[in-house]
């Protein structure tokens, strides 16, 4: 099975490698990519066991990585936009009950990452230029948006916003809620205000349901994220990733950083939390990235994770197709509200 590379480079061909380069002259990363490209699991890449890999790119830039589930997940900018839509729906609901509501603007999308940056930190530090400049500080250059404190709500506005009376007695019956807006039409919240029924869960839940769960067959917003997380967890246990991590750990030890099992524990293990962009962090991050490139950790791990995602996409094709249609409906709603 031959799949396109995350970097768009041509597949590594065994004969070409043998004829063009003596094995001893090839970098470790190239040899690993060559060896792994043809690896398959004992079950032949079936529903169980380790999946067969396509091409394993050599030290790919994380900005170039793409995964099958990307087609079902929003970029940072799209997430900000949908947050604005949800706030607009909340404002409209509150207005029905006579309450002006100042929309809370989500973080400025200008600093958000587009599709090319969504996997930048998937395998920890990976960009040599960024590591040399900022170490492990993933927020460098973005700034931290300061949100003004929201105006306190009156007791009546809180009732409408959340659909529950403040200071309810402990052990009292939980306020009514609904999983979808379709179901909400048949649920009595038990709360009236100004001659109108407050929606189940209040305006805050109504806004969410109108955007993400309008009908009873609405697919959970986090469904694709859950599949991506599942693929990532499976990839961490894959023997090919385990071997690459072992090689990365050995490389880091040679650089003076002992006891590291995976890239996610570097900052904590080395005590860099207080200053992730400081000199010590920069030195460690440069070694980290260099070791990743030496053993091709990103190329191997990305190929393995992609294979697990492809398997999950195939297994959940029907649900994902429905999710994608519903996502398009959300975008149309957003276009009409913003």
Short mmCIF file of C-alpha atoms in Angstrom, two decimals:
data_model
loop_
_atom_site.label_atom_id
_atom_site.label_comp_id
_atom_site.label_asym_id
_atom_site.label_seq_id
_atom_site.Cartn_x
_atom_site.Cartn_y
_atom_site.Cartn_z
CA UNK A 1 0.00 0.00 0.00
CA UNK A 2 1.52 3.31 -1.05
CA UNK A 3 0.14 6.54 0.35
CA UNK A 4 1.21 10.09 -0.35
CA UNK A 5 3.73 11.62 1.98
CA UNK A 6 2.85 14.24 4.53
CA UNK A 7 5.46 16.42 2.89
CA UNK A 8 4.44 15.67 -0.69
CA UNK A 9 7.86 14.20 -1.47
CA UNK A 10 8.26 11.21 -3.74
CA UNK A 11 8.14 7.73 -2.19
CA UNK A 12 11.43 6.15 -1.19
CA UNK A 13 12.16 3.29 -3.55
CA UNK A 14 14.34 0.44 -2.28
CA UNK A 15 16.28 -0.14 -5.56
CA UNK A 16 16.95 3.58 -5.98
CA UNK A 17 18.37 3.82 -2.50
CA UNK A 18 20.62 0.84 -3.03
CA UNK A 19 21.94 2.07 -6.36
CA UNK A 20 22.37 5.73 -5.50
CA UNK A 21 23.89 5.55 -2.01
CA UNK A 22 26.03 3.11 -0.08
CA UNK A 23 24.14 2.20 3.12
CA UNK A 24 26.93 3.47 5.34
CA UNK A 25 26.64 6.94 3.82
CA UNK A 26 22.92 7.35 4.51
CA UNK A 27 21.76 9.38 7.54
CA UNK A 28 20.08 7.36 10.28
CA UNK A 29 16.74 9.08 9.55
CA UNK A 30 16.82 7.99 5.90
CA UNK A 31 17.66 4.41 6.81
CA UNK A 32 14.79 4.33 9.29
CA UNK A 33 12.37 5.74 6.74
CA UNK A 34 13.54 3.20 4.17
CA UNK A 35 13.12 0.30 6.59
CA UNK A 36 9.75 1.35 7.94
CA UNK A 37 8.06 2.25 4.67
CA UNK A 38 7.52 -1.43 3.93
CA UNK A 39 6.66 -2.56 7.46
CA UNK A 40 3.33 -4.24 8.05
CA UNK A 41 1.65 -5.77 11.04
CA UNK A 42 1.23 -9.52 11.64
CA UNK A 43 -2.47 -9.26 10.77
CA UNK A 44 -1.76 -7.70 7.40
CA UNK A 45 -2.99 -4.23 8.35
CA UNK A 46 -6.45 -5.47 9.24
CA UNK A 47 -8.81 -4.18 11.91
CA UNK A 48 -6.51 -5.41 14.68
CA UNK A 49 -2.79 -5.22 15.22
CA UNK A 50 -0.43 -2.61 13.86
CA UNK A 51 -1.49 -1.09 10.55
CA UNK A 52 0.63 -1.12 7.42
CA UNK A 53 2.44 2.12 6.77
CA UNK A 54 2.67 4.11 3.62
CA UNK A 55 5.67 6.33 2.95
CA UNK A 56 7.61 7.51 5.98
CA UNK A 57 8.82 11.04 5.25
CA UNK A 58 12.29 12.03 6.43
CA UNK A 59 12.24 14.68 9.18
CA UNK A 60 9.12 16.43 7.84
CA UNK A 61 8.26 19.92 9.02
CA UNK A 62 5.26 19.72 11.34
CA UNK A 63 3.74 22.69 9.50
CA UNK A 64 3.42 20.41 6.46
CA UNK A 65 1.75 17.51 8.26
CA UNK A 66 -1.80 16.60 7.40
CA UNK A 67 -3.94 13.88 8.93
CA UNK A 68 -7.12 12.19 7.67
CA UNK A 69 -9.22 13.61 10.52
CA UNK A 70 -8.20 17.17 9.64
CA UNK A 71 -11.10 17.16 7.20
CA UNK A 72 -13.49 16.98 10.15
CA UNK A 73 -11.88 19.40 12.60
CA UNK A 74 -11.90 23.19 12.69
CA UNK A 75 -8.78 25.29 12.52
CA UNK A 76 -8.14 27.73 15.36
CA UNK A 77 -9.61 30.57 13.31
CA UNK A 78 -12.74 28.55 12.52
CA UNK A 79 -13.13 27.66 16.20
CA UNK A 80 -12.97 31.35 17.11
CA UNK A 81 -15.57 32.14 14.46
CA UNK A 82 -17.98 29.47 15.74
CA UNK A 83 -17.47 30.83 19.26
CA UNK A 84 -18.63 34.21 17.97
CA UNK A 85 -21.72 32.57 16.46
CA UNK A 86 -22.54 30.88 19.76
CA UNK A 87 -22.25 34.23 21.55
CA UNK A 88 -24.58 35.83 18.99
CA UNK A 89 -27.19 33.11 19.57
CA UNK A 90 -26.85 33.57 23.33
CA UNK A 91 -27.35 37.33 22.96
CA UNK A 92 -30.50 36.80 20.89
CA UNK A 93 -31.94 34.41 23.45
CA UNK A 94 -31.32 36.81 26.32
CA UNK A 95 -32.95 39.63 24.32
CA UNK A 96 -36.18 37.61 24.10
CA UNK A 97 -36.49 38.00 27.86
CA UNK A 98 -35.59 41.69 27.87
CA UNK A 99 -31.96 41.40 28.92
CA UNK A 100 -29.26 43.20 26.97
CA UNK A 101 -26.26 40.91 26.76
CA UNK A 102 -22.85 42.11 25.69
CA UNK A 103 -21.26 39.36 23.66
CA UNK A 104 -17.95 38.07 24.96
CA UNK A 105 -15.58 38.13 22.03
CA UNK A 106 -13.43 34.99 21.80
CA UNK A 107 -9.68 35.37 21.35
CA UNK A 108 -8.66 37.41 18.32
CA UNK A 109 -8.41 35.05 15.32
CA UNK A 110 -5.46 37.10 14.02
CA UNK A 111 -3.16 35.10 16.28
CA UNK A 112 -4.84 31.79 15.61
CA UNK A 113 -3.19 29.05 13.62
CA UNK A 114 -4.46 28.00 10.23
CA UNK A 115 -4.49 24.45 8.84
CA UNK A 116 -0.72 24.56 8.32
CA UNK A 117 -0.06 25.00 12.04
CA UNK A 118 -2.52 22.64 13.66
CA UNK A 119 0.06 19.86 14.21
CA UNK A 120 2.96 22.10 15.16
CA UNK A 121 3.23 20.71 18.70
CA UNK A 122 1.77 17.24 18.08
CA UNK A 123 5.11 15.56 18.80
CA UNK A 124 6.60 18.24 21.01
CA UNK A 125 9.31 20.63 19.83
CA UNK A 126 10.16 19.90 16.20
CA UNK A 127 11.12 23.13 14.41
CA UNK A 128 14.86 23.87 14.79
CA UNK A 129 14.42 27.59 14.08
CA UNK A 130 11.60 28.00 16.60
CA UNK A 131 13.41 25.89 19.22
CA UNK A 132 16.55 28.02 18.89
CA UNK A 133 14.54 31.21 19.33
CA UNK A 134 11.87 30.23 21.87
CA UNK A 135 12.74 26.85 23.37
CA UNK A 136 9.52 25.23 24.61
CA UNK A 137 7.48 28.44 24.87
CA UNK A 138 4.64 27.64 22.47
CA UNK A 139 2.94 31.01 23.10
CA UNK A 140 5.92 33.13 22.01
CA UNK A 141 4.92 35.98 19.72
CA UNK A 142 1.19 35.42 20.18
CA UNK A 143 0.60 37.52 23.25
CA UNK A 144 -2.12 36.72 25.70
CA UNK A 145 -5.41 38.44 24.97
CA UNK A 146 -6.80 40.23 27.99
CA UNK A 147 -10.56 39.94 28.28
CA UNK A 148 -12.37 42.62 30.26
CA UNK A 149 -14.35 41.17 33.15
CA UNK A 150 -17.96 40.40 32.24
CA UNK A 151 -20.57 42.62 33.83
CA UNK A 152 -22.25 40.81 36.74
CA UNK A 153 -25.69 39.46 35.92
CA UNK A 154 -28.73 40.21 38.00
CA UNK A 155 -30.51 37.33 39.70
CA UNK A 156 -33.21 37.37 37.03
CA UNK A 157 -30.69 37.45 34.19
CA UNK A 158 -28.81 34.56 35.80
CA UNK A 159 -32.04 32.60 35.95
CA UNK A 160 -32.60 33.06 32.21
CA UNK A 161 -28.95 32.53 31.31
CA UNK A 162 -28.51 29.22 33.15
CA UNK A 163 -32.05 27.93 33.54
CA UNK A 164 -31.69 27.36 37.27
CA UNK A 165 -32.42 29.36 40.35
CA UNK A 166 -29.30 30.61 42.18
CA UNK A 167 -28.67 29.17 45.63
CA UNK A 168 -30.79 26.06 45.11
CA UNK A 169 -31.04 23.74 48.06
CA UNK A 170 -28.59 20.86 48.18
CA UNK A 171 -30.19 17.66 46.95
CA UNK A 172 -32.92 19.53 45.07
CA UNK A 173 -34.10 18.20 41.70
CA UNK A 174 -31.70 19.11 38.91
CA UNK A 175 -33.06 21.63 36.40
CA UNK A 176 -34.39 20.20 33.16
CA UNK A 177 -32.08 20.01 30.17
CA UNK A 178 -32.15 18.52 26.68
CA UNK A 179 -29.54 16.87 24.48
CA UNK A 180 -30.78 18.55 21.30
CA UNK A 181 -32.89 21.55 20.31
CA UNK A 182 -35.40 19.13 18.81
CA UNK A 183 -35.78 17.49 22.21
CA UNK A 184 -35.82 20.87 24.00
CA UNK A 185 -39.07 21.76 22.23
CA UNK A 186 -40.75 18.98 24.22
CA UNK A 187 -39.06 19.60 27.58
CA UNK A 188 -40.55 21.89 30.23
CA UNK A 189 -37.78 23.62 32.15
CA UNK A 190 -40.23 24.39 34.96
CA UNK A 191 -39.06 28.02 34.98
CA UNK A 192 -41.07 30.99 33.71
CA UNK A 193 -39.91 34.56 33.26
CA UNK A 194 -41.97 37.44 31.93
CA UNK A 195 -44.70 35.08 30.78
CA UNK A 196 -42.28 32.92 28.78
CA UNK A 197 -40.81 29.53 29.49
CA UNK A 198 -37.04 29.61 29.98
CA UNK A 199 -35.41 27.06 27.67
CA UNK A 200 -34.06 23.90 29.28
CA UNK A 201 -30.59 24.68 30.58
CA UNK A 202 -31.19 28.39 29.99
CA UNK A 203 -30.04 30.54 27.10
CA UNK A 204 -26.48 29.28 27.36
CA UNK A 205 -27.60 25.73 26.57
CA UNK A 206 -30.03 26.88 23.88
CA UNK A 207 -27.22 28.69 22.06
CA UNK A 208 -25.08 25.57 22.15
CA UNK A 209 -27.91 23.29 20.97
CA UNK A 210 -28.92 25.56 18.09
CA UNK A 211 -25.36 25.56 16.82
CA UNK A 212 -24.10 22.07 17.63
CA UNK A 213 -27.13 19.90 18.41
CA UNK A 214 -30.21 21.09 16.51
CA UNK A 215 -31.61 17.59 15.89
CA UNK A 216 -31.65 14.30 17.76
CA UNK A 217 -29.23 12.75 15.25
CA UNK A 218 -26.63 15.51 15.77
CA UNK A 219 -23.16 14.01 16.08
CA UNK A 220 -21.28 15.07 19.19
CA UNK A 221 -19.07 18.08 18.52
CA UNK A 222 -16.05 16.28 19.98
CA UNK A 223 -16.50 13.05 18.02
CA UNK A 224 -13.65 13.66 15.50
CA UNK A 225 -11.42 14.97 18.30
CA UNK A 226 -12.10 11.78 20.24
CA UNK A 227 -11.07 9.66 17.26
CA UNK A 228 -7.89 11.71 16.79
CA UNK A 229 -7.05 11.26 20.47
CA UNK A 230 -7.69 7.54 20.17
CA UNK A 231 -5.37 7.30 17.16
CA UNK A 232 -2.67 9.22 19.01
CA UNK A 233 -2.90 6.95 22.06
CA UNK A 234 -2.70 3.86 19.85
CA UNK A 235 0.28 5.29 18.00
CA UNK A 236 2.18 5.79 21.26
CA UNK A 237 1.90 2.04 21.92
CA UNK A 238 2.91 1.04 18.39
CA UNK A 239 6.18 -0.90 18.27
CA UNK A 240 7.62 1.33 15.53
CA UNK A 241 7.00 4.48 17.55
CA UNK A 242 8.27 2.76 20.70
CA UNK A 243 11.54 1.95 18.92
CA UNK A 244 11.89 5.51 17.63
CA UNK A 245 11.25 6.88 21.12
CA UNK A 246 13.88 4.55 22.51
CA UNK A 247 16.38 5.86 19.96
CA UNK A 248 15.40 9.47 20.70
CA UNK A 249 15.84 8.87 24.44
CA UNK A 250 19.30 7.39 23.86
CA UNK A 251 20.24 10.39 21.73
CA UNK A 252 19.05 12.80 24.42
CA UNK A 253 21.08 10.90 27.00
CA UNK A 254 24.19 11.41 24.90
CA UNK A 255 23.40 15.13 24.96
CA UNK A 256 23.27 15.04 28.76
CA UNK A 257 19.52 14.71 29.29
CA UNK A 258 18.83 11.44 31.08
CA UNK A 259 15.63 9.68 32.08
CA UNK A 260 13.44 11.03 29.25
CA UNK A 261 10.89 8.56 27.91
CA UNK A 262 8.94 10.77 25.50
CA UNK A 263 8.92 14.39 24.27
CA UNK A 264 5.91 15.36 26.37
CA UNK A 265 7.74 15.05 29.67
CA UNK A 266 10.83 17.10 28.80
CA UNK A 267 9.73 20.44 30.28
CA UNK A 268 8.53 18.94 33.54
CA UNK A 269 11.38 16.44 33.96
CA UNK A 270 14.02 19.10 33.32
CA UNK A 271 12.26 21.64 35.56
CA UNK A 272 11.70 24.19 32.79
CA UNK A 273 8.08 25.13 33.61
CA UNK A 274 8.97 28.51 35.10
CA UNK A 275 10.93 29.67 32.05
CA UNK A 276 10.09 27.52 28.98
CA UNK A 277 11.68 30.09 26.68
CA UNK A 278 14.81 30.75 28.71
CA UNK A 279 18.42 29.80 27.92
CA UNK A 280 18.25 26.36 29.56
CA UNK A 281 15.02 25.57 27.73
CA UNK A 282 16.44 26.75 24.40
CA UNK A 283 19.51 24.53 24.83
CA UNK A 284 17.37 21.52 25.70
CA UNK A 285 14.91 22.20 22.87
CA UNK A 286 17.71 22.43 20.32
CA UNK A 287 19.04 19.05 21.47
CA UNK A 288 15.50 17.65 21.49
CA UNK A 289 14.81 18.71 17.90
CA UNK A 290 18.24 17.53 16.72
CA UNK A 291 17.62 14.09 18.22
CA UNK A 292 14.16 13.90 16.69
CA UNK A 293 15.66 14.61 13.30
CA UNK A 294 18.53 12.16 13.80
CA UNK A 295 16.19 9.22 14.52
CA UNK A 296 13.34 10.56 12.32
CA UNK A 297 10.91 10.50 15.22
CA UNK A 298 8.45 12.93 13.63
CA UNK A 299 8.46 11.14 10.28
CA UNK A 300 7.90 7.72 11.84
CA UNK A 301 5.33 8.85 14.39
CA UNK A 302 3.38 10.91 11.85
CA UNK A 303 3.19 7.93 9.46
CA UNK A 304 2.03 5.61 12.24
CA UNK A 305 -0.55 8.05 13.58
CA UNK A 306 -1.83 8.69 10.07
CA UNK A 307 -2.30 4.94 9.58
CA UNK A 308 -4.33 4.66 12.78
CA UNK A 309 -6.44 7.66 11.78
CA UNK A 310 -7.11 6.13 8.36
CA UNK A 311 -8.31 2.96 10.05
CA UNK A 312 -10.65 4.89 12.36
CA UNK A 313 -11.98 7.04 9.50
CA UNK A 314 -12.84 3.87 7.61
CA UNK A 315 -14.47 2.27 10.65
CA UNK A 316 -16.59 5.36 11.39
CA UNK A 317 -17.20 6.52 7.82
CA UNK A 318 -20.98 6.81 8.17
CA UNK A 319 -20.90 8.88 11.35
CA UNK A 320 -18.15 11.12 10.01
CA UNK A 321 -20.06 11.74 6.79
CA UNK A 322 -23.07 12.85 8.84
CA UNK A 323 -20.83 15.01 11.01
CA UNK A 324 -19.39 16.71 7.93
CA UNK A 325 -22.85 17.53 6.56
CA UNK A 326 -23.91 18.96 9.91
CA UNK A 327 -20.72 21.01 10.07
CA UNK A 328 -21.55 22.54 6.69
CA UNK A 329 -24.97 23.51 8.04
CA UNK A 330 -23.24 25.25 10.99
CA UNK A 331 -21.09 27.21 8.59
CA UNK A 332 -24.16 28.35 6.69
CA UNK A 333 -25.76 29.45 9.97
CA UNK A 334 -22.59 31.33 10.84
CA UNK A 335 -22.63 33.12 7.48
CA UNK A 336 -26.11 34.40 8.22
CA UNK A 337 -25.35 35.62 11.72
CA UNK A 338 -21.94 37.29 11.47
#
